[in-house]
Coordinates of C-alpha atoms and ligand atoms in Angstrom, one line a residue:
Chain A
X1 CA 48.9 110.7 73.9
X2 CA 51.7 110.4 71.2
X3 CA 51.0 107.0 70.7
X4 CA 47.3 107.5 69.9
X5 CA 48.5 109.9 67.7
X6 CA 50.7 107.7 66.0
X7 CA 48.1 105.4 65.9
X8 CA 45.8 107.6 63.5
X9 CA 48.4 108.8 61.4
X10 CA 49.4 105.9 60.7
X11 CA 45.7 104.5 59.7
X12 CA 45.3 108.1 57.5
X13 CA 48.5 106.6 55.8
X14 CA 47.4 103.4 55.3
X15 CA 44.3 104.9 54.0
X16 CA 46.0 106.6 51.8
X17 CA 48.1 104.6 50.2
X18 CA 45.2 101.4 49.2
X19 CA 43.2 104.9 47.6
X20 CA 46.8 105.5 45.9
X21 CA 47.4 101.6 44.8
X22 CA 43.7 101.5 44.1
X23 CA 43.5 104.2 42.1
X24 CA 46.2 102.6 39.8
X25 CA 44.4 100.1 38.5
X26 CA 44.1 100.6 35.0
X27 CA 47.8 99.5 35.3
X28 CA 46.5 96.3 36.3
X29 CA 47.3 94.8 32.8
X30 CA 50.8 96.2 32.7
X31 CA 52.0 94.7 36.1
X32 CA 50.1 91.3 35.5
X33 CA 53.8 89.4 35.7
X34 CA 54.5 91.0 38.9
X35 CA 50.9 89.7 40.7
X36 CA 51.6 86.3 39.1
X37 CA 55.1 86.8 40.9
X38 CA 53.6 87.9 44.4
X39 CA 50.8 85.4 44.0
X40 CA 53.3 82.6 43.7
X41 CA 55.0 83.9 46.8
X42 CA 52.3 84.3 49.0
X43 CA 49.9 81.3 48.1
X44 CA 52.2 78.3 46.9
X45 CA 54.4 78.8 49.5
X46 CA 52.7 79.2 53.0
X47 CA 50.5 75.8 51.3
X48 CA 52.4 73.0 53.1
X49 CA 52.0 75.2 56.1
X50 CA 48.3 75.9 56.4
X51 CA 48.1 71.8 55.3
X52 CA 50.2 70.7 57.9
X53 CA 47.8 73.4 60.6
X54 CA 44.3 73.0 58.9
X55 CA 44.8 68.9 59.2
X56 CA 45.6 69.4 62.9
X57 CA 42.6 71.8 63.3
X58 CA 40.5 69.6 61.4
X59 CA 41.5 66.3 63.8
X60 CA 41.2 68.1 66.9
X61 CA 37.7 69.5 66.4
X62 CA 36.6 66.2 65.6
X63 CA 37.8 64.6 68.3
X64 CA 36.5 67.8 71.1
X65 CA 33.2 67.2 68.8
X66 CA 33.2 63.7 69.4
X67 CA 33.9 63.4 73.3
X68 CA 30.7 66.6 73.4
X69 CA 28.3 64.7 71.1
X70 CA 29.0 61.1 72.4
X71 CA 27.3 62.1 75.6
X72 CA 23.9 62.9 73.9
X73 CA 23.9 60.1 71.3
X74 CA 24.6 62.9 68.7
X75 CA 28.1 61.7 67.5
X76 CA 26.7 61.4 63.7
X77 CA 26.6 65.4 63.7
X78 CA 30.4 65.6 64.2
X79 CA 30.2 66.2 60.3
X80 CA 27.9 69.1 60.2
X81 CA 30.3 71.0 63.9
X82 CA 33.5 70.0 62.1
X83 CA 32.6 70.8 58.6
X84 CA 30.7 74.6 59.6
X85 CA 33.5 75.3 62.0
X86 CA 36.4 74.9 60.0
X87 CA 34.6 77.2 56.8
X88 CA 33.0 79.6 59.0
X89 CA 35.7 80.3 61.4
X90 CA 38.9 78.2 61.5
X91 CA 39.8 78.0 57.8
X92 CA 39.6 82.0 57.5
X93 CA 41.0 82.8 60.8
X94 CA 44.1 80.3 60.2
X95 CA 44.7 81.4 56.9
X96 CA 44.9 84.6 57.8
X97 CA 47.3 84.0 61.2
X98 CA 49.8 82.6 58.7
X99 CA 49.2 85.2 55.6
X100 CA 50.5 87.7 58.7
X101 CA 53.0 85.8 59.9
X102 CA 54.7 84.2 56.8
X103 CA 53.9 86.4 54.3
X104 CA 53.3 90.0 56.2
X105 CA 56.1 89.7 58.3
X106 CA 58.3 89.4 55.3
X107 CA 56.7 92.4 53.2
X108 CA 56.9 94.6 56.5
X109 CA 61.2 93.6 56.3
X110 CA 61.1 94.4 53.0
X111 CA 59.5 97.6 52.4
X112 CA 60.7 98.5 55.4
X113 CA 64.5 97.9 54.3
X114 CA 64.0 99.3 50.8
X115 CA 62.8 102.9 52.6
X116 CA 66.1 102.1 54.9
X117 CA 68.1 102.6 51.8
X118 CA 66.7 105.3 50.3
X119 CA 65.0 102.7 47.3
X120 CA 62.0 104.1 47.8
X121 CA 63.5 107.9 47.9
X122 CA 64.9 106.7 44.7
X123 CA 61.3 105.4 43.0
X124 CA 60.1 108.9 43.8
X125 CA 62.5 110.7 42.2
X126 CA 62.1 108.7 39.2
X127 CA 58.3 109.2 39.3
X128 CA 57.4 105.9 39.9
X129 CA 54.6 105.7 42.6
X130 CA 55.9 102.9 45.0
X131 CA 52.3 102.3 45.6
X132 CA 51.7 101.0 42.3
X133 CA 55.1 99.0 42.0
X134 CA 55.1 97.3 45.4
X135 CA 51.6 97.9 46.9
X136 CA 48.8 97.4 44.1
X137 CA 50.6 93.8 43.1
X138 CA 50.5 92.5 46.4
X139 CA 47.6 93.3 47.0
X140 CA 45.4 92.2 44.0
X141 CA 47.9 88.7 44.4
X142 CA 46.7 88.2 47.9
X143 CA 42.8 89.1 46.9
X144 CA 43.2 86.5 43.9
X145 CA 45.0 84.0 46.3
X146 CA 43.0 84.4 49.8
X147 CA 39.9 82.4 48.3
X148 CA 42.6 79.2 47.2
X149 CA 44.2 79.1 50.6
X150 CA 41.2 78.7 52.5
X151 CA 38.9 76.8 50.2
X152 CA 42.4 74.2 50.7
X153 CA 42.4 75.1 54.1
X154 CA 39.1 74.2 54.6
X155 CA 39.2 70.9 52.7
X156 CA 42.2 69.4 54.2
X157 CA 40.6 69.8 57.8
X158 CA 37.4 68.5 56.8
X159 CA 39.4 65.8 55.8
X160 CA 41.3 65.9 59.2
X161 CA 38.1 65.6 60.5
X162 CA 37.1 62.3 58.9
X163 CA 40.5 60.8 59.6
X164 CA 39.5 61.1 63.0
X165 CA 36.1 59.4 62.7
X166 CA 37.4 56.5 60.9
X167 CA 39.7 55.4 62.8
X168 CA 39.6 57.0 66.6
X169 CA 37.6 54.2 68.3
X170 CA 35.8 55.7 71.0
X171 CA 34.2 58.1 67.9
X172 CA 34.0 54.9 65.7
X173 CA 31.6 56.7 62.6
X174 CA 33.0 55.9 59.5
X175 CA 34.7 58.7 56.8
X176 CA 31.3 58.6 54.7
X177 CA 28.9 58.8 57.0
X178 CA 31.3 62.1 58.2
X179 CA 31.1 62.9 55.1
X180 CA 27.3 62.6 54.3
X181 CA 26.2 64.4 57.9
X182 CA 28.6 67.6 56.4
X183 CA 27.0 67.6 53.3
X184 CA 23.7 67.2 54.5
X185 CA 23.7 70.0 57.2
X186 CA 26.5 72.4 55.6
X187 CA 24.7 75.3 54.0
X188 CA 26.7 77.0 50.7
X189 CA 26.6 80.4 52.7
X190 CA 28.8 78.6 55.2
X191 CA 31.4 78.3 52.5
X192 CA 31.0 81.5 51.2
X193 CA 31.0 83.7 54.4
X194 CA 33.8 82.2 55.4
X195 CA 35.4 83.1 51.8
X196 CA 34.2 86.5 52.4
X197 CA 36.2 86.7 55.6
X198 CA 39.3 85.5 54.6
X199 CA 39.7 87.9 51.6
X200 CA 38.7 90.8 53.9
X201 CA 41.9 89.3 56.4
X202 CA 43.6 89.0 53.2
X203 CA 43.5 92.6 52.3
X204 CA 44.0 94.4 56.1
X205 CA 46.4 91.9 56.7
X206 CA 48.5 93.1 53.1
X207 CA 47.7 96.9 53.9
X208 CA 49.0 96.8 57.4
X209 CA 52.5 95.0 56.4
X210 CA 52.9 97.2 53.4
X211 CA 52.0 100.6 55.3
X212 CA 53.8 99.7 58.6
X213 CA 56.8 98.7 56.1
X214 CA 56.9 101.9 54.3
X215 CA 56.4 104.0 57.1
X216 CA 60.0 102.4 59.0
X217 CA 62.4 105.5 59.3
X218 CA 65.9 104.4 60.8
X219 CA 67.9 101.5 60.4
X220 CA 68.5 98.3 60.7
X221 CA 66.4 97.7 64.2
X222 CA 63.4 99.9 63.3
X223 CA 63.2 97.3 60.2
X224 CA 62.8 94.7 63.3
X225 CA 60.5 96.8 65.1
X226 CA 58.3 97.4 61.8
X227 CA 57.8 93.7 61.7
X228 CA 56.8 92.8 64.7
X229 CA 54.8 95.8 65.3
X230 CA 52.8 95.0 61.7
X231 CA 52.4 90.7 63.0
X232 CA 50.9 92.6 66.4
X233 CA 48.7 94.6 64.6
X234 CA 47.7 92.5 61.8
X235 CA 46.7 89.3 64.8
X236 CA 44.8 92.2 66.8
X237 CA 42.9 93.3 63.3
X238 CA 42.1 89.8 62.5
X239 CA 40.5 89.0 65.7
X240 CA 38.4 91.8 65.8
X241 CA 37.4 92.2 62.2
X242 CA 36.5 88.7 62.7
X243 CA 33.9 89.1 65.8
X244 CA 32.6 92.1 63.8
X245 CA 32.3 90.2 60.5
X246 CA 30.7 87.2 62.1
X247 CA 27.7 89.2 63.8
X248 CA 27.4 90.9 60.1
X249 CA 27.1 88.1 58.3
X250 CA 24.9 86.3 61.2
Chain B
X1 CA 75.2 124.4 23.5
X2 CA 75.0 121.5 21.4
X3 CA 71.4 120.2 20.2
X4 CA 69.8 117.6 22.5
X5 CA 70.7 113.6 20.9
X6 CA 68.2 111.8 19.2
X7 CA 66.6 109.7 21.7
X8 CA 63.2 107.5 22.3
X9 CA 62.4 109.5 25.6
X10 CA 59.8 112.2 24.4
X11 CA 59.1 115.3 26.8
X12 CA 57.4 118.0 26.1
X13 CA 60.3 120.0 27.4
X14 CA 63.5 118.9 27.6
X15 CA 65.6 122.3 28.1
X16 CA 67.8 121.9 31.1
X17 CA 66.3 123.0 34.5
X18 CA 67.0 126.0 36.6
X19 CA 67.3 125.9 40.6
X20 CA 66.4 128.3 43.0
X21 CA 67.1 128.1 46.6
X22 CA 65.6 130.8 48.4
X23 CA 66.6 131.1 52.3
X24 CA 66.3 127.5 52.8
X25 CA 66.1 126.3 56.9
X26 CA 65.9 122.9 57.8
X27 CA 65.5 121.8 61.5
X28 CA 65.4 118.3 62.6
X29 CA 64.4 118.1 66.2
X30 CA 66.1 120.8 67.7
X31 CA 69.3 120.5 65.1
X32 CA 69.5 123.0 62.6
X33 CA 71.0 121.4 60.1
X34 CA 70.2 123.8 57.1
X35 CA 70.5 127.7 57.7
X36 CA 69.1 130.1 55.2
X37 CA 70.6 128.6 51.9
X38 CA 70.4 130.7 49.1
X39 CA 71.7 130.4 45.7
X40 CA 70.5 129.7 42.0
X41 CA 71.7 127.4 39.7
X42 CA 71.5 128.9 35.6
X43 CA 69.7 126.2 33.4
X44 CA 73.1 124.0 31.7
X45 CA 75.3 125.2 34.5
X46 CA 77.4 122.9 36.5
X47 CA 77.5 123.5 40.0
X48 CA 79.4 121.7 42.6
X49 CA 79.0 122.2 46.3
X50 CA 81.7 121.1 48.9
X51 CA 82.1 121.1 52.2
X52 CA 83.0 119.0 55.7
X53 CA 81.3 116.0 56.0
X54 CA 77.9 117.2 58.2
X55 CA 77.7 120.4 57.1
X56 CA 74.2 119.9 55.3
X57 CA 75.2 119.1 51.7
X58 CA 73.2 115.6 51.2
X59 CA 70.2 117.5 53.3
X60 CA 70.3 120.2 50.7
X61 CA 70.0 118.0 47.6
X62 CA 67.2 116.1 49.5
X63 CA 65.1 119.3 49.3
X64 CA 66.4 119.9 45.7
X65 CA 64.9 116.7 44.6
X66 CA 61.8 117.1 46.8
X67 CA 62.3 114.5 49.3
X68 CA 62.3 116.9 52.0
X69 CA 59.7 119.4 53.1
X70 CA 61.8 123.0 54.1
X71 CA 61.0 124.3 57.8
X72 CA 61.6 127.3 56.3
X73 CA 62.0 129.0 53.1
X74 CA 61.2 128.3 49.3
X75 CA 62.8 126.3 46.3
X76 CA 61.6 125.9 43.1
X77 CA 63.0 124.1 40.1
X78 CA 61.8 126.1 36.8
X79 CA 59.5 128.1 39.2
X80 CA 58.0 124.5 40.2
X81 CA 58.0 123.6 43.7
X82 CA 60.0 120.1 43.9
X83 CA 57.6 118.2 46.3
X84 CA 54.5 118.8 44.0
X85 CA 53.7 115.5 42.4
X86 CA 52.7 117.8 39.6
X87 CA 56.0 118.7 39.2
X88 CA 57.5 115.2 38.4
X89 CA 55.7 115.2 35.1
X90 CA 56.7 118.6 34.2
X91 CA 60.3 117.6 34.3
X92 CA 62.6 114.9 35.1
X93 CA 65.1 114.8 37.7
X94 CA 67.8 112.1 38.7
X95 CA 69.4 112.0 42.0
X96 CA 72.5 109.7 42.5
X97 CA 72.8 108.8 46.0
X98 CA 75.8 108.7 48.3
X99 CA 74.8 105.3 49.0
X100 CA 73.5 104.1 45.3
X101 CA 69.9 103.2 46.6
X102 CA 69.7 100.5 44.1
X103 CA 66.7 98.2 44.2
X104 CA 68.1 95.3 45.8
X105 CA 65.6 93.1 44.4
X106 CA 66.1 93.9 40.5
X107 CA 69.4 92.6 38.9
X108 CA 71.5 95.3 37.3
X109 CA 69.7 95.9 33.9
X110 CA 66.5 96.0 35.1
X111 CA 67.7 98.6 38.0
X112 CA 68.2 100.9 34.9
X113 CA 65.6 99.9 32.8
X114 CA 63.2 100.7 35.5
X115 CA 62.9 103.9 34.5
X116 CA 62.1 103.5 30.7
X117 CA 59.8 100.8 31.4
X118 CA 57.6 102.0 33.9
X119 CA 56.9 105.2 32.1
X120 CA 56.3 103.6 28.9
X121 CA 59.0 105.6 27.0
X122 CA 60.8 103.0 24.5
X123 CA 60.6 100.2 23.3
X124 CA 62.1 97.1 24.3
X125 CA 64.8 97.2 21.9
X126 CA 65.4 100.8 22.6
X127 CA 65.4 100.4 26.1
X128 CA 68.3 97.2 25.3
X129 CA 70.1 99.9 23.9
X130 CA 69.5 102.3 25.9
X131 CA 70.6 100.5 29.0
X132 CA 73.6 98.1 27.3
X133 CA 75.4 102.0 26.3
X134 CA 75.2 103.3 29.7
X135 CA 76.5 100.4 31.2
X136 CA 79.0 100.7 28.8
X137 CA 79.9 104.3 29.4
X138 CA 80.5 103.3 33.4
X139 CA 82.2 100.2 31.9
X140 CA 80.3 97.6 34.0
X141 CA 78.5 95.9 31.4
X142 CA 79.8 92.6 32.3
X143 CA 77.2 93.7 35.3
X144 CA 74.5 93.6 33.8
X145 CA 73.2 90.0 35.3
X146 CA 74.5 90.5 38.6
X147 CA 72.0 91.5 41.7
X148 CA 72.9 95.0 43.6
X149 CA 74.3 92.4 46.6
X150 CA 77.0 91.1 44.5
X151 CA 78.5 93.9 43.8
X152 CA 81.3 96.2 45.7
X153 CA 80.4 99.5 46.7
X154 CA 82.1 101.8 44.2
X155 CA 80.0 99.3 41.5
X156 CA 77.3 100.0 42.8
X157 CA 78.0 104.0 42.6
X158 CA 78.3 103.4 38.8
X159 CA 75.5 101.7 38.8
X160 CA 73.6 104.1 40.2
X161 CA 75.2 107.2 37.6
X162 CA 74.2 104.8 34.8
X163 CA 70.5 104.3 36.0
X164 CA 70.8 108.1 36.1
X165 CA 71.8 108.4 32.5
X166 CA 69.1 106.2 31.5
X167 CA 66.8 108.4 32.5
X168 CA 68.2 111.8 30.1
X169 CA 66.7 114.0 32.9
X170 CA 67.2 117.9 32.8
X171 CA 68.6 118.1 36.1
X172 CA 70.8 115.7 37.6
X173 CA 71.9 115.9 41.2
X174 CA 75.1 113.9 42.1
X175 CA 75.6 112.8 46.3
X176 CA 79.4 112.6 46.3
X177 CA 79.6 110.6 43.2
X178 CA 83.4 109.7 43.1
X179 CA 84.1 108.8 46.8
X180 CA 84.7 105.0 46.4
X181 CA 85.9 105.3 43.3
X182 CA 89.4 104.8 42.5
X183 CA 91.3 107.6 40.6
X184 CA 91.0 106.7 37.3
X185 CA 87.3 106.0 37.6
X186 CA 86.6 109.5 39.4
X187 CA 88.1 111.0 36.2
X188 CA 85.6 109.0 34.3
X189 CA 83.0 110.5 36.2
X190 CA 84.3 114.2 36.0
X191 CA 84.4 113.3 32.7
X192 CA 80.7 112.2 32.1
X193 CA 79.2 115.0 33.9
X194 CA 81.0 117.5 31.6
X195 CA 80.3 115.5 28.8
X196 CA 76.3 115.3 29.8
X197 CA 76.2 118.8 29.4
X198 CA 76.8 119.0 26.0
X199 CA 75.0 115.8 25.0
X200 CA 71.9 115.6 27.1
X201 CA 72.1 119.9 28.1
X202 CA 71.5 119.1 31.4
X203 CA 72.1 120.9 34.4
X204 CA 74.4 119.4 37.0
X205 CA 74.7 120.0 41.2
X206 CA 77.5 118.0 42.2
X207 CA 78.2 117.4 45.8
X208 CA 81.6 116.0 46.4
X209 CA 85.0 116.0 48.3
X210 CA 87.1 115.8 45.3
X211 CA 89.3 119.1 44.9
X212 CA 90.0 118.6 41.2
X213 CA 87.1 117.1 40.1
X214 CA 85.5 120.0 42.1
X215 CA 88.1 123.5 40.7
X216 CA 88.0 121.3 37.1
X217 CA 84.5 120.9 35.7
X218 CA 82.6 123.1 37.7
X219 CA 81.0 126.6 36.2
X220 CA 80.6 127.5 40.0
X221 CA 81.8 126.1 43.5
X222 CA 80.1 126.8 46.2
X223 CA 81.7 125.6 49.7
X224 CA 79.0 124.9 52.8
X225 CA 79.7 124.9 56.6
X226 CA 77.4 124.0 59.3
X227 CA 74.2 124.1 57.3
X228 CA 75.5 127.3 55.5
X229 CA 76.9 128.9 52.6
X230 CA 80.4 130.0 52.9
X231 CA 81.0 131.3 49.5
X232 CA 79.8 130.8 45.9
X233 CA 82.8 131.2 43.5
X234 CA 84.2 130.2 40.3
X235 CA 87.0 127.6 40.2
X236 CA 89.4 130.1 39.5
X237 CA 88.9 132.6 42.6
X238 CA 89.1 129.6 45.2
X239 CA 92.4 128.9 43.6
X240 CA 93.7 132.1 44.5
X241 CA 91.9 132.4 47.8
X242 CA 93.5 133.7 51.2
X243 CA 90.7 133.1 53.5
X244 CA 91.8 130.5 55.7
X245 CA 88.7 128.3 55.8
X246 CA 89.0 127.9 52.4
X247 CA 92.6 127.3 52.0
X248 CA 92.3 124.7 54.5
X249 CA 89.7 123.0 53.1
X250 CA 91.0 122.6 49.5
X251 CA 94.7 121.8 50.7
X252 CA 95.1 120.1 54.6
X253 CA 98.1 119.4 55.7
X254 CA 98.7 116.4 57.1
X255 CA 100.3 116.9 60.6
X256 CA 102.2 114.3 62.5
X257 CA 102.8 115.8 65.5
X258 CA 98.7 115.9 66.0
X259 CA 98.6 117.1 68.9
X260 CA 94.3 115.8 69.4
X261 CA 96.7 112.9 70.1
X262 CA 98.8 114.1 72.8
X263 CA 95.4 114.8 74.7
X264 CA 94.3 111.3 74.6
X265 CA 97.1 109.9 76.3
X266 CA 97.1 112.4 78.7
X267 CA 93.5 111.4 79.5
X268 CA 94.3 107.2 79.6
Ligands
ADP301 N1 66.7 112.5 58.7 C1 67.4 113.2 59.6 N2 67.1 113.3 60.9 C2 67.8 114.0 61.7 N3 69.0 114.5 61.4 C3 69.5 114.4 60.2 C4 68.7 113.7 59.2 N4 69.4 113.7 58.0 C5 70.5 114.4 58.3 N5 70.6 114.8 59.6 C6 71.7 115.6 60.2 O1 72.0 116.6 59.4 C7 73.4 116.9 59.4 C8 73.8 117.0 57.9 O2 73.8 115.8 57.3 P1 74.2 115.5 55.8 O3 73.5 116.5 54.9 O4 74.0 114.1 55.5 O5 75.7 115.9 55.8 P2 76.8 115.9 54.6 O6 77.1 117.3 54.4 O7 77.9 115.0 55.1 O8 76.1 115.2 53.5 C9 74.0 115.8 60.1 O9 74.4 116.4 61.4 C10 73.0 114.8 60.3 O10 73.1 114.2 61.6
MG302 MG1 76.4 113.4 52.6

């Protein structure tokens, strides 16, 4: 019972605080250095990462696609599975996996330790709204960054992909023609549903790690249990959002 | 009392606050750790509160600076209540705390021009100067670079006083701000909060350890046990004063022949 009612304080919090960080906008302008900052941090850095994942994700589809298709003659559409799966679905959902566990895990330890040490006791006696310090740059970097990642995300596993195809024998379709079959079937809404999805990861994702981080009261272990508890939540909110989003956008 | 400095930080009102504490109760769990606290604090007064460690002090200046939300009882701070946010733009307050709370991700400088900058106050020149003369008063100005982790704890405890003075506020609440410190630097400190009084008129609630720092600048002492008042005095009466608790509080005597000791070997 106590944990449900955790559970919806916590969400009235985190409501709360992106109306708070929202609502401070207009100091968009003002903080532009500190977004640029965050934006760095979240998007530059977790790129080798999602390459290294997305060009796995890529190769494996097309090679799943290629032992399914080869039994009807239909290897030639390995293009159009790969290319639709990875926007649709993998790019977003991988992006997203590693926004939470690179990037929200780390803004969970922090925010967590700075309301360990009384820093954010501190801010409010100054007057300074942490929500518009830590919370509104974060998240307008990870809205302006989101789209990046996965448009990158999704080109380095169609490329994956083609790898595959050119030179997997038992596939044996050339890089073009993989090419060609994606860009013949691939509708633009694919692309941008998918981009849809991953900013709406981007921003639950962000909200949960800085909520879950500012709501740590203790020490030093709660700061541990604040991060794992916001990875959890953030996996479980990306999976579901993501079923619910699909059918929506079906 | 001497007029305000000239200074870039505008408020409406700058005369220094007044604090009233009326039957303040604070209960954490099933600890009472605050018991019907009462007291007020004149604006421009300096008012230092001791007492064993535990005994409620940095819980009370918590609630003074409206971190805390009382379980019972009032406080207001020129009839404001400290945990309205409308009340942070009516006034400012600083609160130095026992452990510095410095933002660990801001070097030194911008830890104090935080303040300044966020609100919009100065410019950046004034807010250089600003800054460069209160690191200068706390003598740490070769600081100014360094990160909150490089720096040794009674550093960081000037570091803290001096993002404090930054911020000229009316009321200035200090959590044990010379434990740390070494003599000569505790003086410094007695000496700054006696000095801000004239300079800044700002009223002062000091919580600290330090007997002479304490029976020297303050207007009023006021000495706390378990979550209570004890007795609110000038200097000058808990110099004279027979009541044991008192007496043993501003002078222990250091006993050898401990006999908490004896007890212990007894027991191993
Ligand atoms: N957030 C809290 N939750 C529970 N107990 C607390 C909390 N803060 C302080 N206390 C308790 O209140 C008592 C007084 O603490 P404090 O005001 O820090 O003492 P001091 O006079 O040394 O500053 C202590 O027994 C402490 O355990
Ligand atoms: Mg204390």
């Amino acid at each position: 019972m106590t944990r449900i009612n955790n559970f919806f304080e916590a969400f009235g919090a985190g409501v709360i605080m992106t109306w708070r960080a929202f609502a401070m906008l207009p100091a968009a302008p003002r903080i532009l250095k500190r977004i640029a900052e965050q934006g760095f941090l979240i998007g530059y850095t977790s790129m080798p990462i999602i390459a290294i994942l997305c060009f796995f994700i890529g190769s494996v589809l097309a090679i799943q696609a290629g032992i399914s298709l080869r039994e009807f003659g239909a290897k030639e559409f390995i293009g159009a599975l790969v290319g639709a799966s990875m926007a649709r679905e993998l790019g977003p959902v991988m992006v997203a996996i590693i926004l939470a566990g690179r990037v929200g895990s780390a803004v969970t330890a922090e925010l967590a330790s700075m309301r360990v040490n009384s820093e954010i006791d501190a801010l409010t006696t100054m007057n300074i709204p942490p929500e518009r310090l830590l919370v509104l740059p974060r998240l307008l970097a990870v809205i302006l960054v989101m789209p990046v990642l996965t448009m990158m995300a999704n080109l380095v596993g169609w490329f994956g992909g083609a790898i595959v195809c050119e030179y997997v024998d038992f596939i044996g379709l050339s890089a073009n023609e993989f090419f060609r079959n994606l860009q013949a079937y691939m509708k633009f809404s694919d692309v941008t549903d998918g981009l849809i999805k991953a900013e709406i990861f981007g921003i639950v994702v962000m909200i949960i790690s800085c909520n879950t981080g500012l709501r740590t009261r203790g020490g030093p272990r709660e700061i541990g249990l604040a991060v794992t508890k916001a990875v959890v939540l953030s996996l479980i909110a990306i999976l579901t959002l993501d079923y619910f989003i699909t059918k929506l956008l079906a | 009392m001497a007029s305000p400095r000239k200074s870039c930080i505008q408020r409406e009102d700058r005369s220094p606050a007044s604090v009233n504490v009326d039957g303040l109760s604070k209960t954490y769990g099933q600890q009472e750790v605050l018991r019907d606290v009462s007291f007020k604090v004149e604006p421009g007064e300096i008012f230092v509160i001791m007492g064993p460690s535990g005994s409620g002090k940095s819980v009370l200046l918590r609630h003074i600076a409206g971190l805390e939300v009382p379980t019972r009882g009032a406080l207001d701070i020129n009839g404001l209540s400290p945990t309205e946010p409308e009340t942070r733009n009516q006034f400012a307050l600083a609160l130095v705390f026992q452990s510095g709370a410095l933002l660990n991700s801001l070097s030194v400088y911008n830890n104090l021009s935080l303040y300044p900058h966020e609100h919009q106050l100065c410019s950046k020149k004034e807010i250089h100067d600003r800054v460069m003369r209160a690191l200068q008063i706390l003598s740490i100005e070769h600081a100014a670079k360094k990160m909150p982790a490089e720096l040794s704890g009674g550093m960081r405890k000037r570091v803290a006083i001096a993002r404090a003075l930054v911020m000229e506020p009316q009321l200035m609440l200090y959590d044990e701000p010379t434990s740390e410190l070494d003599p000569i630097m505790a003086a410094t400190i007695a000496e700054i909060i006696a000095t801000l009084r004239e300079e800044y008129a700002v009223t002062s609630i000091v919580v600290s350890h330090d007997r002479d720092l304490s029976l020297t600048i303050a207007d009023r002492v006021a000495l706390m046990q378990n979550g209570q008042i004890h007795s609110i005095a000038p200097p000058a009466e808990y110099r004279q004063a027979t009541d044991p608790l008192i007496t043993e509080f501003l002078n222990p005597q250091i006993n050898l022949q401990n006999p908490r000791f004896k007890t212990l070997e007894a027991t191993s």
